[in-house]
Amino acid sequence: MTIPPPEERDRWAARRPWIAFGLLVAVIAVVAFVIAGDIGRNRAIATTHARAEDAGTLALAILRGELEKQRALPVILARDPDVRAALVDGDRQALDSKLEAIARETRAAVIYVLGKDGITIAASNWREPTSFVGNDYAFRDYFSAAVSGGAAEQFALGTVSKRPGLYITSRVDDGETALGVIVVKVEFDQVEADWRALGGQTFVVDKRGVVLLSTFADWRFRVEEALAPQTAAEIRQSLQFGAAPLTLLPLQREGEIVRGTGAVAGAHVASGIPIPTTDWRLEVLLPVDQAIRDQRAELQTLIALLLMPGAALGALALRRRQVNLARRSAEARIKDELERRVAERTAALAGANARLVEEMAERTRAQERLSDAREELAKANRLATLGQVTAGVAHEINQPLAAMRTYAENARAFLERTDAASVDGALGKIVRLTERIGTITDTLRGFARRGGGPLGPVDLREAIDGALMILDAALRQAGVTPVVPALTPPVSVLARPVELEQVLVNLMRNAVEAMAQQRNGQAPRLAISIATEAEHVEIAIVDNGPGLDAEALAALFTPFRTTKSRGLGLGLVISHDIVAAFGGTLNVASRAGEGSTFTISLKRAA
């Protein structure tokens, strides 16, 4: 057995980690791509199913609107004196003209009157070659059901027009005597046309699974599942759907996916809705193949973008490890060479040993310098973090400190006037503000730990009053009198009291400062409005300041980005995070020169 030379063994040893690394990256990529594809598929199906439900709701509204409009017509005509007169050998030609005008106005396909023997005595299509006048429709279920029950509905294929439609009937009575039946046929061409605008395929099936209406004409009178032979024979014998073969729809359900063939080939998502007042069901099919491909491509592209830098970092680490190993191997070979020459050159060994000691000392110093550099970097990182926290704390307690100074100056003035009651009131407010500062710092410390205790009901009026108390001096100095709602009865939201006051203080202070910067002679106006809904409450803070342009709006909630000369750019960021922690939202609407509106949406407390 031939032993390979050391150089070849070293090359093979260097290749093995790269082969293992490549295999690991390939396995991770394949698994990630498979998982991303499955997640993308599920997301696409869920999104398309929601669209199908929305389309079904709209399609149902269109269909019900047409049905309810036409259902009232036969009931009204059954009470018409001209119809009753015609059934008792009256002027039937005049009734033909009247029915023709009504059908034209109501967009009914045809309106006709049957005698009690089922023979048509008058019809809106009396002028047409396919007039129903004189035809016998006693065999139709809608006639017999109306005679026995007073009213009926039946979807069927016209024996003369060969067009499908819904036959709505109402019995015409004279006291307790049945004179005949009024029939209104409704065709749904316009309804199906409106459905096509929704996209996908929309169709209606009856309780037996027979398709009655469809945006795809070839599906009409086909079935979702094979009918029992006896049921199919009864349908054909009744001529309800003419000679329709009642074949199966080209659809196959596979869990939450419906597979189509032919003109509707591909995967679809289905949504079904029962149609009230009927035994029908409305189905909507939306194609999902493209959505799945798009979602998979999006997620797999994201995975690729994440894997590439990860693989690059891994390759860099592996390369550095190999370099270190090669250096250690070279050092080991040098050491072996030195030991081999010990016996030959003692003096050379001593010199080499001295150089080696110096090299080790230099390496030790380099390691110490590296350790010192790392410590300095860690210290700089800690100082940067401490600076951010300090800036946030200073920003949050700035308003109560300013208010405390104002109240202290007021107390001094009251003391000079020997107004003890006012001095006591000002000092009491200072005490409450010091307590608020402590609470604010505790709240910020809790916020840094990403937790601030449980949410609870907070009275909005108390929160607004607390914020206005902090801003009282700033408001008076700016000449602003806030417009505050009465809130009767009280309104409570799910929040934490101090943090909610923080948000209100930040937003109102920003509004006051913005209006102060405007200086165009317009009187500053700050208004607070409350809009309550069943589950949410919206608090809007509106000012008539200079507003914000598109660029400022885009960076509004970015840390350390501010439009104020002395601002830190943290107030809106902290406010946004606090509202999000409450489960709410903070939005802004503004245009340059037209003021700003900040809207807080919170959950309503019981």
JSON list of N, CA and C in Angstrom, two decimals, residues 192-215:
[
{"chain": "A", "resi": 192, "resn": "GLU", "atom": "N", "xyz": [-75.18, 37.23, -14.02]},
{"chain": "A", "resi": 192, "resn": "GLU", "atom": "CA", "xyz": [-73.98, 36.47, -14.37]},
{"chain": "A", "resi": 192, "resn": "GLU", "atom": "C", "xyz": [-72.92, 37.38, -14.96]},
{"chain": "A", "resi": 193, "resn": "ALA", "atom": "N", "xyz": [-73.33, 38.39, -15.72]},
{"chain": "A", "resi": 193, "resn": "ALA", "atom": "CA", "xyz": [-72.36, 39.34, -16.27]},
{"chain": "A", "resi": 193, "resn": "ALA", "atom": "C", "xyz": [-71.69, 40.13, -15.15]},
{"chain": "A", "resi": 194, "resn": "ASP", "atom": "N", "xyz": [-72.47, 40.53, -14.13]},
{"chain": "A", "resi": 194, "resn": "ASP", "atom": "CA", "xyz": [-71.88, 41.24, -13.00]},
{"chain": "A", "resi": 194, "resn": "ASP", "atom": "C", "xyz": [-70.91, 40.34, -12.23]},
{"chain": "A", "resi": 195, "resn": "TRP", "atom": "N", "xyz": [-71.26, 39.06, -12.12]},
{"chain": "A", "resi": 195, "resn": "TRP", "atom": "CA", "xyz": [-70.36, 38.12, -11.43]},
{"chain": "A", "resi": 195, "resn": "TRP", "atom": "C", "xyz": [-69.03, 38.00, -12.16]},
{"chain": "A", "resi": 196, "resn": "ARG", "atom": "N", "xyz": [-69.05, 38.01, -13.50]},
{"chain": "A", "resi": 196, "resn": "ARG", "atom": "CA", "xyz": [-67.81, 37.84, -14.24]},
{"chain": "A", "resi": 196, "resn": "ARG", "atom": "C", "xyz": [-66.81, 38.95, -13.92]},
{"chain": "A", "resi": 197, "resn": "ALA", "atom": "N", "xyz": [-67.34, 40.14, -13.60]},
{"chain": "A", "resi": 197, "resn": "ALA", "atom": "CA", "xyz": [-66.46, 41.26, -13.26]},
{"chain": "A", "resi": 197, "resn": "ALA", "atom": "C", "xyz": [-65.70, 41.01, -11.95]},
{"chain": "A", "resi": 198, "resn": "LEU", "atom": "N", "xyz": [-66.18, 40.07, -11.12]},
{"chain": "A", "resi": 198, "resn": "LEU", "atom": "CA", "xyz": [-65.53, 39.78, -9.85]},
{"chain": "A", "resi": 198, "resn": "LEU", "atom": "C", "xyz": [-64.30, 38.89, -10.03]},
{"chain": "A", "resi": 199, "resn": "GLY", "atom": "N", "xyz": [-64.14, 38.26, -11.21]},
{"chain": "A", "resi": 199, "resn": "GLY", "atom": "CA", "xyz": [-63.01, 37.36, -11.43]},
{"chain": "A", "resi": 199, "resn": "GLY", "atom": "C", "xyz": [-63.35, 35.95, -10.98]},
{"chain": "A", "resi": 200, "resn": "GLY", "atom": "N", "xyz": [-62.56, 34.98, -11.47]},
{"chain": "A", "resi": 200, "resn": "GLY", "atom": "CA", "xyz": [-62.80, 33.59, -11.11]},
{"chain": "A", "resi": 200, "resn": "GLY", "atom": "C", "xyz": [-64.08, 33.06, -11.72]},
{"chain": "A", "resi": 201, "resn": "GLN", "atom": "N", "xyz": [-64.61, 31.99, -11.11]},
{"chain": "A", "resi": 201, "resn": "GLN", "atom": "CA", "xyz": [-65.86, 31.37, -11.56]},
{"chain": "A", "resi": 201, "resn": "GLN", "atom": "C", "xyz": [-66.86, 31.39, -10.42]},
{"chain": "A", "resi": 202, "resn": "THR", "atom": "N", "xyz": [-68.06, 31.88, -10.70]},
{"chain": "A", "resi": 202, "resn": "THR", "atom": "CA", "xyz": [-69.14, 31.93, -9.71]},
{"chain": "A", "resi": 202, "resn": "THR", "atom": "C", "xyz": [-70.32, 31.14, -10.26]},
{"chain": "A", "resi": 203, "resn": "PHE", "atom": "N", "xyz": [-70.88, 30.26, -9.41]},
{"chain": "A", "resi": 203, "resn": "PHE", "atom": "CA", "xyz": [-72.04, 29.48, -9.87]},
{"chain": "A", "resi": 203, "resn": "PHE", "atom": "C", "xyz": [-72.93, 29.15, -8.68]},
{"chain": "A", "resi": 204, "resn": "VAL", "atom": "N", "xyz": [-74.18, 28.79, -9.00]},
{"chain": "A", "resi": 204, "resn": "VAL", "atom": "CA", "xyz": [-75.20, 28.48, -7.99]},
{"chain": "A", "resi": 204, "resn": "VAL", "atom": "C", "xyz": [-75.68, 27.06, -8.23]},
{"chain": "A", "resi": 205, "resn": "VAL", "atom": "N", "xyz": [-75.77, 26.26, -7.14]},
{"chain": "A", "resi": 205, "resn": "VAL", "atom": "CA", "xyz": [-76.28, 24.90, -7.24]},
{"chain": "A", "resi": 205, "resn": "VAL", "atom": "C", "xyz": [-77.50, 24.77, -6.33]},
{"chain": "A", "resi": 206, "resn": "ASP", "atom": "N", "xyz": [-78.44, 23.87, -6.72]},
{"chain": "A", "resi": 206, "resn": "ASP", "atom": "CA", "xyz": [-79.59, 23.62, -5.86]},
{"chain": "A", "resi": 206, "resn": "ASP", "atom": "C", "xyz": [-79.25, 22.53, -4.86]},
{"chain": "A", "resi": 207, "resn": "LYS", "atom": "N", "xyz": [-80.25, 22.10, -4.10]},
{"chain": "A", "resi": 207, "resn": "LYS", "atom": "CA", "xyz": [-79.98, 21.13, -3.02]},
{"chain": "A", "resi": 207, "resn": "LYS", "atom": "C", "xyz": [-79.54, 19.79, -3.55]},
{"chain": "A", "resi": 208, "resn": "ARG", "atom": "N", "xyz": [-79.79, 19.51, -4.85]},
{"chain": "A", "resi": 208, "resn": "ARG", "atom": "CA", "xyz": [-79.34, 18.24, -5.43]},
{"chain": "A", "resi": 208, "resn": "ARG", "atom": "C", "xyz": [-77.96, 18.36, -6.05]},
{"chain": "A", "resi": 209, "resn": "GLY", "atom": "N", "xyz": [-77.35, 19.55, -6.01]},
{"chain": "A", "resi": 209, "resn": "GLY", "atom": "CA", "xyz": [-76.04, 19.75, -6.58]},
{"chain": "A", "resi": 209, "resn": "GLY", "atom": "C", "xyz": [-76.05, 20.07, -8.05]},
{"chain": "A", "resi": 210, "resn": "VAL", "atom": "N", "xyz": [-77.22, 20.44, -8.62]},
{"chain": "A", "resi": 210, "resn": "VAL", "atom": "CA", "xyz": [-77.31, 20.80, -10.03]},
{"chain": "A", "resi": 210, "resn": "VAL", "atom": "C", "xyz": [-76.99, 22.28, -10.19]},
{"chain": "A", "resi": 211, "resn": "VAL", "atom": "N", "xyz": [-76.11, 22.61, -11.14]},
{"chain": "A", "resi": 211, "resn": "VAL", "atom": "CA", "xyz": [-75.74, 23.99, -11.38]},
{"chain": "A", "resi": 211, "resn": "VAL", "atom": "C", "xyz": [-76.88, 24.71, -12.08]},
{"chain": "A", "resi": 212, "resn": "LEU", "atom": "N", "xyz": [-77.38, 25.80, -11.49]},
{"chain": "A", "resi": 212, "resn": "LEU", "atom": "CA", "xyz": [-78.48, 26.57, -12.05]},
{"chain": "A", "resi": 212, "resn": "LEU", "atom": "C", "xyz": [-77.95, 27.81, -12.77]},
{"chain": "A", "resi": 213, "resn": "LEU", "atom": "N", "xyz": [-77.05, 28.54, -12.13]},
{"chain": "A", "resi": 213, "resn": "LEU", "atom": "CA", "xyz": [-76.48, 29.76, -12.71]},
{"chain": "A", "resi": 213, "resn": "LEU", "atom": "C", "xyz": [-74.97, 29.62, -12.71]},
{"chain": "A", "resi": 214, "resn": "SER", "atom": "N", "xyz": [-74.30, 30.21, -13.69]},
{"chain": "A", "resi": 214, "resn": "SER", "atom": "CA", "xyz": [-72.85, 30.10, -13.75]},
{"chain": "A", "resi": 214, "resn": "SER", "atom": "C", "xyz": [-72.29, 31.17, -14.68]},
{"chain": "A", "resi": 215, "resn": "THR", "atom": "N", "xyz": [-71.10, 31.69, -14.29]},
{"chain": "A", "resi": 215, "resn": "THR", "atom": "CA", "xyz": [-70.41, 32.61, -15.18]},
{"chain": "A", "resi": 215, "resn": "THR", "atom": "C", "xyz": [-69.79, 31.87, -16.36]}
]
